[in-house]
mmCIF file of N, CA and C in Angstrom:
data_model
loop_
_atom_site.group_PDB
_atom_site.id
_atom_site.type_symbol
_atom_site.label_atom_id
_atom_site.label_comp_id
_atom_site.label_asym_id
_atom_site.label_seq_id
_atom_site.Cartn_x
_atom_site.Cartn_y
_atom_site.Cartn_z
ATOM 1 N N MET A 179 1.096 -1.789 -0.323
ATOM 2 C CA MET A 179 -0.264 -0.063 0.147
ATOM 3 C C MET A 179 0.646 1.062 0.273
ATOM 4 N N LYS A 180 0.537 1.905 -0.490
ATOM 5 C CA LYS A 180 1.092 3.357 -0.395
ATOM 6 C C LYS A 180 1.175 4.801 0.383
ATOM 7 N N PRO A 181 2.394 4.749 1.158
ATOM 8 C CA PRO A 181 2.200 5.774 2.118
ATOM 9 C C PRO A 181 0.957 6.747 1.814
ATOM 10 N N GLY A 182 0.997 7.343 0.793
ATOM 11 C CA GLY A 182 -0.383 8.656 0.926
ATOM 12 C C GLY A 182 -1.607 7.623 0.777
ATOM 13 N N ILE A 183 -1.855 7.027 0.496
ATOM 14 C CA ILE A 183 -2.970 6.594 0.508
ATOM 15 C C ILE A 183 -3.579 5.843 2.234
ATOM 16 N N LEU A 184 -2.236 5.377 2.851
ATOM 17 C CA LEU A 184 -2.406 4.759 3.975
ATOM 18 C C LEU A 184 -2.824 5.764 4.830
ATOM 19 N N THR A 185 -2.118 7.617 4.641
ATOM 20 C CA THR A 185 -2.464 8.178 5.807
ATOM 21 C C THR A 185 -3.257 9.315 5.128
ATOM 22 N N PHE A 186 -3.815 8.827 4.488
ATOM 23 C CA PHE A 186 -5.474 9.617 3.536
ATOM 24 C C PHE A 186 -6.453 9.005 4.724
ATOM 25 N N THR A 187 -6.318 7.438 4.072
ATOM 26 C CA THR A 187 -7.135 6.468 4.975
ATOM 27 C C THR A 187 -7.253 6.969 6.624
ATOM 28 N N VAL A 188 -6.082 7.506 7.153
ATOM 29 C CA VAL A 188 -6.023 7.249 8.769
ATOM 30 C C VAL A 188 -6.832 9.154 8.984
ATOM 31 N N ASP A 189 -6.377 9.616 8.411
ATOM 32 C CA ASP A 189 -6.700 11.101 8.355
ATOM 33 C C ASP A 189 -8.481 11.225 7.823
ATOM 34 N N SER A 190 -9.007 10.417 7.291
ATOM 35 C CA SER A 190 -10.259 10.442 6.851
ATOM 36 C C SER A 190 -10.915 10.036 8.211
ATOM 37 N N MET A 191 -10.356 8.803 8.675
ATOM 38 C CA MET A 191 -11.126 8.442 9.827
ATOM 39 C C MET A 191 -10.953 9.767 10.862
ATOM 40 N N SER A 192 -10.448 9.730 11.195
ATOM 41 C CA SER A 192 -10.946 11.363 12.286
ATOM 42 C C SER A 192 -12.060 12.352 11.496
ATOM 43 N N THR A 193 -12.275 12.717 10.336
ATOM 44 C CA THR A 193 -13.536 13.046 9.977
ATOM 45 C C THR A 193 -14.597 12.623 10.081
ATOM 46 N N TYR A 194 -14.304 11.211 9.455
ATOM 47 C CA TYR A 194 -15.522 10.307 10.002
ATOM 48 C C TYR A 194 -16.293 10.389 11.294
ATOM 49 N N THR A 195 -15.009 10.176 12.396
ATOM 50 C CA THR A 195 -15.861 10.130 13.223
ATOM 51 C C THR A 195 -16.123 11.215 14.128
ATOM 52 N N ILE A 196 -15.989 12.744 13.506
ATOM 53 C CA ILE A 196 -16.614 13.435 13.665
ATOM 54 C C ILE A 196 -18.083 14.136 12.912
ATOM 55 N N LEU A 197 -18.048 13.577 11.524
ATOM 56 C CA LEU A 197 -19.912 13.811 10.509
ATOM 57 C C LEU A 197 -20.171 12.559 11.048
ATOM 58 N N VAL A 198 -20.058 11.139 10.818
ATOM 59 C CA VAL A 198 -21.058 10.357 11.352
ATOM 60 C C VAL A 198 -22.157 10.275 12.478
ATOM 61 N N PRO A 199 -21.197 10.752 13.902
ATOM 62 C CA PRO A 199 -21.935 10.696 15.190
ATOM 63 C C PRO A 199 -22.264 12.603 15.612
ATOM 64 N N LEU A 200 -22.472 13.125 14.649
ATOM 65 C CA LEU A 200 -22.975 14.312 14.565
ATOM 66 C C LEU A 200 -23.994 14.499 15.275
ATOM 67 N N SER A 201 -25.170 14.391 14.873
ATOM 68 C CA SER A 201 -26.492 14.187 15.213
ATOM 69 C C SER A 201 -26.798 13.735 16.612
ATOM 70 N N GLN A 202 -26.097 12.450 16.643
ATOM 71 C CA GLN A 202 -26.036 12.033 18.170
ATOM 72 C C GLN A 202 -25.306 12.874 19.325
ATOM 73 N N THR A 203 -24.175 13.168 18.782
ATOM 74 C CA THR A 203 -23.706 14.596 20.220
ATOM 75 C C THR A 203 -23.909 15.682 20.016
ATOM 76 N N VAL A 204 -24.160 16.444 18.945
ATOM 77 C CA VAL A 204 -24.256 17.836 19.319
ATOM 78 C C VAL A 204 -25.924 17.878 19.238
ATOM 79 N N ALA A 205 -27.164 16.986 19.003
ATOM 80 C CA ALA A 205 -28.702 17.370 19.397
ATOM 81 C C ALA A 205 -28.499 16.934 20.660
ATOM 82 N N PRO A 206 -28.210 16.469 21.583
ATOM 83 C CA PRO A 206 -28.564 16.136 22.549
ATOM 84 C C PRO A 206 -28.062 17.273 23.638
ATOM 85 N N ARG A 207 -26.559 17.485 23.863
ATOM 86 C CA ARG A 207 -25.644 18.463 24.061
ATOM 87 C C ARG A 207 -26.507 19.925 23.624
ATOM 88 N N TYR A 208 -26.915 20.353 23.195
ATOM 89 C CA TYR A 208 -27.757 22.082 22.486
ATOM 90 C C TYR A 208 -28.752 21.717 22.830
ATOM 91 N N ASN A 209 -29.889 20.369 22.614
ATOM 92 C CA ASN A 209 -31.199 20.284 22.705
ATOM 93 C C ASN A 209 -31.307 20.722 21.226
ATOM 94 N N ILE A 210 -30.936 20.211 19.845
ATOM 95 C CA ILE A 210 -31.619 20.300 19.214
ATOM 96 C C ILE A 210 -32.537 19.354 18.744
ATOM 97 N N THR A 211 -33.375 19.567 18.403
ATOM 98 C CA THR A 211 -34.594 18.814 17.575
ATOM 99 C C THR A 211 -34.877 18.589 16.078
ATOM 100 N N ASN A 212 -34.572 19.969 15.943
ATOM 101 C CA ASN A 212 -35.013 19.913 14.329
ATOM 102 C C ASN A 212 -33.974 19.745 13.340
ATOM 103 N N SER A 213 -34.359 19.139 12.243
ATOM 104 C CA SER A 213 -33.263 17.894 11.800
ATOM 105 C C SER A 213 -32.809 18.464 10.479
ATOM 106 N N ALA A 214 -33.380 19.347 10.002
ATOM 107 C CA ALA A 214 -32.430 20.640 9.353
ATOM 108 C C ALA A 214 -31.514 21.320 10.034
ATOM 109 N N ILE A 215 -31.812 21.992 10.962
ATOM 110 C CA ILE A 215 -30.923 22.369 11.532
ATOM 111 C C ILE A 215 -29.645 21.529 12.072
ATOM 112 N N LEU A 216 -30.075 20.718 12.216
ATOM 113 C CA LEU A 216 -28.814 19.702 12.410
ATOM 114 C C LEU A 216 -27.894 19.404 10.985
ATOM 115 N N GLY A 217 -28.676 19.589 9.950
ATOM 116 C CA GLY A 217 -28.146 19.215 8.976
ATOM 117 C C GLY A 217 -27.075 20.402 8.475
ATOM 118 N N CYS A 218 -27.604 21.660 8.864
ATOM 119 C CA CYS A 218 -26.940 22.396 8.359
ATOM 120 C C CYS A 218 -25.416 22.511 9.120
ATOM 121 N N PHE A 219 -25.817 21.666 10.186
ATOM 122 C CA PHE A 219 -23.869 21.600 10.718
ATOM 123 C C PHE A 219 -23.005 20.778 10.014
ATOM 124 N N TYR A 220 -23.811 20.546 8.367
ATOM 125 C CA TYR A 220 -22.757 19.401 7.775
ATOM 126 C C TYR A 220 -21.767 20.806 6.828
ATOM 127 N N LEU A 221 -22.836 21.569 6.332
ATOM 128 C CA LEU A 221 -22.146 22.812 5.729
ATOM 129 C C LEU A 221 -20.735 23.586 6.128
ATOM 130 N N ALA A 222 -20.803 23.336 7.545
ATOM 131 C CA ALA A 222 -20.053 23.930 8.315
ATOM 132 C C ALA A 222 -18.109 23.451 7.472
ATOM 133 N N GLN A 223 -18.290 21.769 7.401
ATOM 134 C CA GLN A 223 -17.133 21.427 6.861
ATOM 135 C C GLN A 223 -17.476 21.698 5.429
ATOM 136 N N GLY A 224 -17.887 21.720 4.921
ATOM 137 C CA GLY A 224 -17.817 21.798 3.616
ATOM 138 C C GLY A 224 -17.637 23.267 3.047
ATOM 139 N N VAL A 225 -18.037 23.956 4.052
ATOM 140 C CA VAL A 225 -17.133 25.709 3.588
ATOM 141 C C VAL A 225 -15.846 25.416 3.947
ATOM 142 N N GLY A 226 -15.153 24.616 4.458
ATOM 143 C CA GLY A 226 -14.155 25.298 5.174
ATOM 144 C C GLY A 226 -13.645 23.576 3.805
ATOM 145 N N ASN A 227 -13.822 23.144 3.088
ATOM 146 C CA ASN A 227 -13.672 22.582 1.986
ATOM 147 C C ASN A 227 -13.056 23.478 0.973
ATOM 148 N N ALA A 228 -14.224 23.950 0.941
ATOM 149 C CA ALA A 228 -14.440 24.760 -0.344
ATOM 150 C C ALA A 228 -13.449 25.893 -0.092
ATOM 151 N N VAL A 229 -13.090 26.931 0.780
ATOM 152 C CA VAL A 229 -12.049 27.838 0.830
ATOM 153 C C VAL A 229 -10.839 27.147 0.820
ATOM 154 N N ALA A 230 -10.361 25.827 1.734
ATOM 155 C CA ALA A 230 -9.245 25.582 1.396
ATOM 156 C C ALA A 230 -8.620 25.320 -0.033
ATOM 157 N N SER A 231 -9.829 24.603 -0.756
ATOM 158 C CA SER A 231 -9.595 24.439 -1.988
ATOM 159 C C SER A 231 -9.189 25.640 -2.784
ATOM 160 N N ARG A 232 -9.609 26.488 -2.951
ATOM 161 C CA ARG A 232 -9.272 27.802 -3.239
ATOM 162 C C ARG A 232 -7.237 28.142 -3.331
ATOM 163 N N TYR A 233 -7.039 27.634 -2.118
ATOM 164 C CA TYR A 233 -5.675 27.951 -1.828
ATOM 165 C C TYR A 233 -4.158 26.794 -1.433
ATOM 166 N N THR A 234 -5.026 25.808 -1.585
ATOM 167 C CA THR A 234 -3.977 24.481 -1.271
ATOM 168 C C THR A 234 -3.092 24.343 -2.441
ATOM 169 N N GLY A 235 -3.332 24.041 -4.078
ATOM 170 C CA GLY A 235 -2.698 24.182 -4.677
ATOM 171 C C GLY A 235 -1.977 24.846 -4.557
ATOM 172 N N ARG A 236 -1.718 26.382 -4.435
ATOM 173 C CA ARG A 236 -0.440 27.371 -4.475
ATOM 174 C C ARG A 236 0.547 27.480 -4.013
ATOM 175 N N TYR A 237 -0.485 26.943 -2.048
ATOM 176 C CA TYR A 237 0.082 26.591 -1.384
ATOM 177 C C TYR A 237 1.387 25.445 -1.530
ATOM 178 N N ALA A 238 0.792 24.556 -1.882
ATOM 179 C CA ALA A 238 2.015 23.475 -2.206
ATOM 180 C C ALA A 238 2.904 23.527 -3.101
ATOM 181 N N ASP A 239 2.888 24.843 -4.264
ATOM 182 C CA ASP A 239 4.084 25.077 -5.061
ATOM 183 C C ASP A 239 4.455 26.035 -4.424
ATOM 184 N N TRP A 240 3.994 26.414 -3.554
ATOM 185 C CA TRP A 240 4.766 27.673 -3.075
ATOM 186 C C TRP A 240 6.000 27.052 -1.917
ATOM 187 N N MET A 241 5.381 25.835 -1.556
ATOM 188 C CA MET A 241 6.620 24.830 -0.986
ATOM 189 C C MET A 241 7.329 24.229 -1.347
ATOM 190 N N LEU A 242 6.274 23.603 -3.381
ATOM 191 C CA LEU A 242 8.080 23.465 -4.035
ATOM 192 C C LEU A 242 9.119 24.270 -3.959
ATOM 193 N N LYS A 243 8.820 24.969 -4.419
ATOM 194 C CA LYS A 243 9.398 26.709 -4.764
ATOM 195 C C LYS A 243 10.726 26.931 -3.554
ATOM 196 N N HIS A 244 9.809 27.040 -2.156
ATOM 197 C CA HIS A 244 10.896 27.052 -1.047
ATOM 198 C C HIS A 244 11.848 25.707 -0.818
ATOM 199 N N TRP A 245 11.639 24.908 -1.118
ATOM 200 C CA TRP A 245 12.481 23.577 -1.117
ATOM 201 C C TRP A 245 13.227 23.569 -2.825
ATOM 202 N N LEU A 246 12.774 24.235 -3.627
ATOM 203 C CA LEU A 246 14.156 24.488 -4.418
ATOM 204 C C LEU A 246 14.910 24.693 -4.739
ATOM 205 N N ARG A 247 14.786 26.036 -3.795
ATOM 206 C CA ARG A 247 15.995 27.738 -3.235
ATOM 207 C C ARG A 247 16.499 26.685 -2.781
ATOM 208 N N ARG A 248 16.245 25.852 -1.349
ATOM 209 C CA ARG A 248 17.228 25.385 -0.412
ATOM 210 C C ARG A 248 17.882 24.431 -0.878
ATOM 211 N N ARG A 249 17.212 23.515 -1.945
ATOM 212 C CA ARG A 249 18.473 22.668 -2.330
ATOM 213 C C ARG A 249 19.323 23.030 -3.807
ATOM 214 N N ASN A 250 18.766 24.630 -3.408
ATOM 215 C CA ASN A 250 19.789 25.274 -5.248
ATOM 216 C C ASN A 250 19.628 24.127 -6.401
ATOM 217 N N GLY A 251 18.031 24.570 -6.480
ATOM 218 C CA GLY A 251 17.424 24.415 -8.045
ATOM 219 C C GLY A 251 17.449 22.206 -8.186
ATOM 220 N N VAL A 252 17.501 21.637 -7.054
ATOM 221 C CA VAL A 252 17.449 20.570 -7.414
ATOM 222 C C VAL A 252 16.015 19.904 -7.204
ATOM 223 N N TYR A 253 15.175 19.271 -7.973
ATOM 224 C CA TYR A 253 13.471 19.439 -7.836
ATOM 225 C C TYR A 253 13.380 17.765 -7.783
ATOM 226 N N VAL A 254 12.430 17.584 -6.721
ATOM 227 C CA VAL A 254 12.029 16.781 -6.251
ATOM 228 C C VAL A 254 10.530 16.813 -5.361
ATOM 229 N N PRO A 255 9.899 16.170 -6.784
ATOM 230 C CA PRO A 255 8.362 16.092 -6.934
ATOM 231 C C PRO A 255 7.778 16.489 -5.041
ATOM 232 N N GLU A 256 8.340 15.156 -4.708
ATOM 233 C CA GLU A 256 7.734 14.579 -3.653
ATOM 234 C C GLU A 256 7.822 16.170 -1.995
ATOM 235 N N ASP A 257 8.395 16.599 -2.639
ATOM 236 C CA ASP A 257 8.234 18.408 -1.520
ATOM 237 C C ASP A 257 7.314 19.133 -1.732
ATOM 238 N N ARG A 258 6.321 18.580 -2.245
ATOM 239 C CA ARG A 258 4.747 19.252 -1.963
ATOM 240 C C ARG A 258 4.169 18.181 -0.914
ATOM 241 N N LEU A 259 4.331 17.730 -0.391
ATOM 242 C CA LEU A 259 3.847 16.412 0.698
ATOM 243 C C LEU A 259 4.487 17.575 1.989
ATOM 244 N N TYR A 260 5.075 18.343 1.504
ATOM 245 C CA TYR A 260 5.792 19.173 3.078
ATOM 246 C C TYR A 260 4.207 20.077 3.262
ATOM 247 N N ALA A 261 3.714 20.197 2.563
ATOM 248 C CA ALA A 261 2.007 21.024 2.915
ATOM 249 C C ALA A 261 0.955 20.347 3.175
ATOM 250 N N SER A 262 1.281 19.019 2.846
ATOM 251 C CA SER A 262 0.420 18.621 3.666
ATOM 252 C C SER A 262 0.523 18.049 5.406
ATOM 253 N N LEU A 263 1.450 18.557 5.387
ATOM 254 C CA LEU A 263 2.028 18.496 6.718
ATOM 255 C C LEU A 263 1.293 19.073 7.761
ATOM 256 N N ILE A 264 0.707 20.340 7.565
ATOM 257 C CA ILE A 264 0.149 21.434 8.467
ATOM 258 C C ILE A 264 -1.576 20.574 8.441
ATOM 259 N N GLY A 265 -1.850 20.250 7.160
ATOM 260 C CA GLY A 265 -2.983 19.770 7.732
ATOM 261 C C GLY A 265 -2.941 18.518 8.337
ATOM 262 N N SER A 266 -2.612 17.256 7.873
ATOM 263 C CA SER A 266 -2.449 16.237 8.737
ATOM 264 C C SER A 266 -1.692 16.241 10.223
ATOM 265 N N ALA A 267 -0.651 17.029 10.259
ATOM 266 C CA ALA A 267 -0.263 17.148 12.259
ATOM 267 C C ALA A 267 -0.886 18.231 12.715
ATOM 268 N N VAL A 268 -1.118 19.225 12.186
ATOM 269 C CA VAL A 268 -1.386 20.059 13.045
ATOM 270 C C VAL A 268 -2.925 20.444 13.188
ATOM 271 N N ILE A 269 -3.302 20.850 11.811
ATOM 272 C CA ILE A 269 -5.199 21.121 11.647
ATOM 273 C C ILE A 269 -5.808 19.925 12.224
ATOM 274 N N LEU A 270 -6.008 18.896 11.476
ATOM 275 C CA LEU A 270 -7.160 17.858 11.684
ATOM 276 C C LEU A 270 -7.170 17.305 13.508
ATOM 277 N N PRO A 271 -5.451 17.485 13.712
ATOM 278 C CA PRO A 271 -5.590 16.596 15.123
ATOM 279 C C PRO A 271 -6.329 17.530 16.029
ATOM 280 N N LEU A 272 -5.822 18.726 15.874
ATOM 281 C CA LEU A 272 -6.311 19.941 17.026
ATOM 282 C C LEU A 272 -7.777 20.058 16.879
ATOM 283 N N SER A 273 -7.877 20.083 16.102
ATOM 284 C CA SER A 273 -9.753 20.215 15.052
ATOM 285 C C SER A 273 -10.527 19.497 16.045
ATOM 286 N N VAL A 274 -9.964 18.128 15.601
ATOM 287 C CA VAL A 274 -10.494 16.582 16.206
ATOM 288 C C VAL A 274 -10.936 16.870 17.997
ATOM 289 N N LEU A 275 -9.350 17.518 18.549
ATOM 290 C CA LEU A 275 -9.148 17.546 20.500
ATOM 291 C C LEU A 275 -10.323 18.365 20.750
ATOM 292 N N ALA A 276 -10.460 19.425 19.849
ATOM 293 C CA ALA A 276 -10.787 20.851 20.266
ATOM 294 C C ALA A 276 -12.189 20.563 20.101
ATOM 295 N N LEU A 277 -12.739 19.722 18.742
ATOM 296 C CA LEU A 277 -14.191 19.623 19.145
ATOM 297 C C LEU A 277 -14.955 18.437 20.745
ATOM 298 N N GLY A 278 -14.303 17.753 20.675
ATOM 299 C CA GLY A 278 -14.104 16.803 21.699
ATOM 300 C C GLY A 278 -14.498 17.727 22.701
ATOM 301 N N TRP A 279 -13.066 18.377 23.124
ATOM 302 C CA TRP A 279 -13.337 19.249 24.246
ATOM 303 C C TRP A 279 -14.733 19.869 24.891
ATOM 304 N N VAL A 280 -14.903 20.675 23.173
ATOM 305 C CA VAL A 280 -15.944 21.336 22.961
ATOM 306 C C VAL A 280 -17.306 20.880 23.791
ATOM 307 N N LEU A 281 -17.763 19.645 22.646
ATOM 308 C CA LEU A 281 -18.411 18.926 22.545
ATOM 309 C C LEU A 281 -18.881 18.300 24.321
ATOM 310 N N ASP A 282 -17.758 17.966 25.227
ATOM 311 C CA ASP A 282 -17.803 17.514 26.610
ATOM 312 C C ASP A 282 -17.882 18.833 26.967
ATOM 313 N N LYS A 283 -17.185 19.817 27.012
ATOM 314 C CA LYS A 283 -17.310 20.822 28.271
ATOM 315 C C LYS A 283 -18.085 21.915 28.061
ATOM 316 N N GLY A 284 -18.458 22.187 26.587
ATOM 317 C CA GLY A 284 -18.916 23.602 25.769
ATOM 318 C C GLY A 284 -20.901 23.875 26.402
ATOM 319 N N SER A 285 -21.278 24.794 26.310
ATOM 320 C CA SER A 285 -22.828 24.987 26.701
ATOM 321 C C SER A 285 -23.141 26.075 26.154
ATOM 322 N N GLY A 286 -24.752 26.342 25.652
ATOM 323 C CA GLY A 286 -24.964 27.500 24.739
ATOM 324 C C GLY A 286 -24.544 28.134 23.965
ATOM 325 N N LYS A 287 -24.508 28.942 23.334
ATOM 326 C CA LYS A 287 -24.145 29.432 22.311
ATOM 327 C C LYS A 287 -22.841 29.602 21.716
ATOM 328 N N VAL A 288 -22.011 30.088 22.819
ATOM 329 C CA VAL A 288 -20.843 30.055 22.437
ATOM 330 C C VAL A 288 -20.412 28.315 22.517
ATOM 331 N N GLY A 289 -20.740 27.884 22.965
ATOM 332 C CA GLY A 289 -19.952 26.479 22.604
ATOM 333 C C GLY A 289 -20.768 26.454 21.158
ATOM 334 N N LEU A 290 -21.736 25.706 21.411
ATOM 335 C CA LEU A 290 -22.564 25.874 19.646
ATOM 336 C C LEU A 290 -22.028 26.821 18.206
ATOM 337 N N ALA A 291 -21.325 27.511 18.660
ATOM 338 C CA ALA A 291 -20.209 28.689 17.675
ATOM 339 C C ALA A 291 -19.188 27.853 17.573
ATOM 340 N N TRP A 292 -18.530 27.485 18.695
ATOM 341 C CA TRP A 292 -17.287 26.454 18.601
ATOM 342 C C TRP A 292 -17.424 25.505 17.881
ATOM 343 N N VAL A 293 -18.019 24.981 18.256
ATOM 344 C CA VAL A 293 -18.624 23.691 17.013
ATOM 345 C C VAL A 293 -18.471 23.509 15.577
ATOM 346 N N VAL A 294 -19.246 25.154 15.087
ATOM 347 C CA VAL A 294 -19.191 25.085 13.969
ATOM 348 C C VAL A 294 -18.155 25.566 13.169
ATOM 349 N N ILE A 295 -17.130 26.553 14.374
ATOM 350 C CA ILE A 295 -16.274 27.143 13.592
ATOM 351 C C ILE A 295 -14.951 25.844 13.620
ATOM 352 N N LEU A 296 -15.125 24.741 15.247
ATOM 353 C CA LEU A 296 -13.743 24.059 14.816
ATOM 354 C C LEU A 296 -14.523 22.830 12.987
ATOM 355 N N LEU A 297 -15.856 22.358 13.533
ATOM 356 C CA LEU A 297 -16.067 21.860 11.847
ATOM 357 C C LEU A 297 -15.785 22.848 10.210
ATOM 358 N N PHE A 298 -15.735 23.834 10.225
ATOM 359 C CA PHE A 298 -14.619 24.815 9.571
ATOM 360 C C PHE A 298 -13.480 24.379 9.371
ATOM 361 N N VAL A 299 -12.719 24.721 10.229
ATOM 362 C CA VAL A 299 -11.554 24.229 10.592
ATOM 363 C C VAL A 299 -10.864 23.118 10.449
ATOM 364 N N ASP A 300 -11.990 21.911 10.258
ATOM 365 C CA ASP A 300 -11.396 20.404 10.269
ATOM 366 C C ASP A 300 -11.624 20.444 8.788
ATOM 367 N N GLY A 301 -12.786 21.442 8.172
ATOM 368 C CA GLY A 301 -12.844 21.087 6.895
ATOM 369 C C GLY A 301 -11.502 21.485 5.914
ATOM 370 N N ILE A 302 -10.817 22.706 6.128
ATOM 371 C CA ILE A 302 -9.790 23.238 5.910
ATOM 372 C C ILE A 302 -8.831 22.093 6.339
ATOM 373 N N GLY A 303 -8.492 21.477 7.051
ATOM 374 C CA GLY A 303 -7.338 20.620 7.502
ATOM 375 C C GLY A 303 -7.189 19.348 6.503
ATOM 376 N N LEU A 304 -8.796 18.935 5.762
ATOM 377 C CA LEU A 304 -8.910 18.081 5.378
ATOM 378 C C LEU A 304 -8.450 18.395 4.120
ATOM 379 N N MET A 305 -9.097 19.335 3.463
ATOM 380 C CA MET A 305 -8.331 19.634 2.320
ATOM 381 C C MET A 305 -6.880 19.440 2.154
ATOM 382 N N VAL A 306 -6.472 20.415 2.915
ATOM 383 C CA VAL A 306 -4.845 20.892 2.372
ATOM 384 C C VAL A 306 -4.669 19.549 2.835
ATOM 385 N N ARG A 307 -4.472 18.357 3.339
ATOM 386 C CA ARG A 307 -4.153 17.466 3.094
ATOM 387 C C ARG A 307 -3.806 16.382 2.221
ATOM 388 N N SER A 308 -6.012 16.224 1.861
ATOM 389 C CA SER A 308 -6.135 15.901 0.495
ATOM 390 C C SER A 308 -5.721 15.746 -0.704
ATOM 391 N N VAL A 309 -5.684 17.352 -1.094
ATOM 392 C CA VAL A 309 -5.334 17.348 -2.406
ATOM 393 C C VAL A 309 -3.898 17.212 -2.890
ATOM 394 N N VAL A 310 -3.046 17.261 -1.859
ATOM 395 C CA VAL A 310 -1.629 17.688 -1.927
ATOM 396 C C VAL A 310 -1.797 15.528 -2.178
ATOM 397 N N ILE A 311 -1.746 15.141 -1.030
ATOM 398 C CA ILE A 311 -1.619 13.507 -0.994
ATOM 399 C C ILE A 311 -2.213 12.821 -2.102
ATOM 400 N N LEU A 312 -3.638 13.758 -2.461
ATOM 401 C CA LEU A 312 -4.073 12.117 -3.972
ATOM 402 C C LEU A 312 -3.125 12.853 -4.837
ATOM 403 N N THR A 313 -2.827 14.208 -4.845
ATOM 404 C CA THR A 313 -2.235 14.345 -6.336
ATOM 405 C C THR A 313 -1.102 13.594 -6.645
ATOM 406 N N LEU A 314 -0.374 13.625 -5.408
ATOM 407 C CA LEU A 314 0.950 12.890 -5.381
ATOM 408 C C LEU A 314 0.758 11.372 -5.305
ATOM 409 N N SER A 315 -0.321 11.018 -5.170
ATOM 410 C CA SER A 315 -0.061 9.071 -4.899
ATOM 411 C C SER A 315 -0.851 8.669 -6.278
ATOM 412 N N PHE A 316 -1.562 9.302 -7.094
ATOM 413 C CA PHE A 316 -2.479 8.881 -8.326
ATOM 414 C C PHE A 316 -1.834 9.971 -9.689
ATOM 415 N N PRO A 317 -0.431 10.312 -9.546
ATOM 416 C CA PRO A 317 -0.346 10.969 -10.986
ATOM 417 C C PRO A 317 -0.444 10.946 -12.352
ATOM 418 N N HIS A 318 -1.376 10.036 -12.888
ATOM 419 C CA HIS A 318 -1.417 10.141 -13.798
ATOM 420 C C HIS A 318 -2.763 9.289 -13.809
ATOM 421 N N SER A 319 -3.581 9.595 -12.989
ATOM 422 C CA SER A 319 -4.971 8.505 -13.126
ATOM 423 C C SER A 319 -5.656 9.149 -13.706
ATOM 424 N N PHE A 320 -5.792 10.790 -14.593
ATOM 425 C CA PHE A 320 -6.470 11.240 -14.899
ATOM 426 C C PHE A 320 -6.031 11.239 -17.092
ATOM 427 N N ASP A 321 -4.762 10.481 -17.321
ATOM 428 C CA ASP A 321 -3.820 10.096 -18.342
ATOM 429 C C ASP A 321 -5.144 9.720 -19.355
#
């Protein structure tokens, strides 16, 4: 198995552990009974994905240029993987931990606002990691 696919799978599991039980974790904690309102929480991660997709490719290219300068022009395509580290090693784990903490300790409108913010941040982390890793894992998939 390719390392990129394994990393993608492990990181995606953290995201699905947030989204699948979202109705069972958020609804009782904040007394939400309307399914439509509860469904809107899924949009926060989607908006995070959309916002990050606009900048992720540019960030990966910037990272490649950064490493080109450090190596005096030696090109290594895998240098784009460094761009996925911030999503995989920082944004995703911290957003999952913070969301769990907010769902355990938070209450009221402030806690609910933090849930939406952290779902948005999780979407950003997912997209930063996904675009770079999947691009390098399947370089000829669209040929």
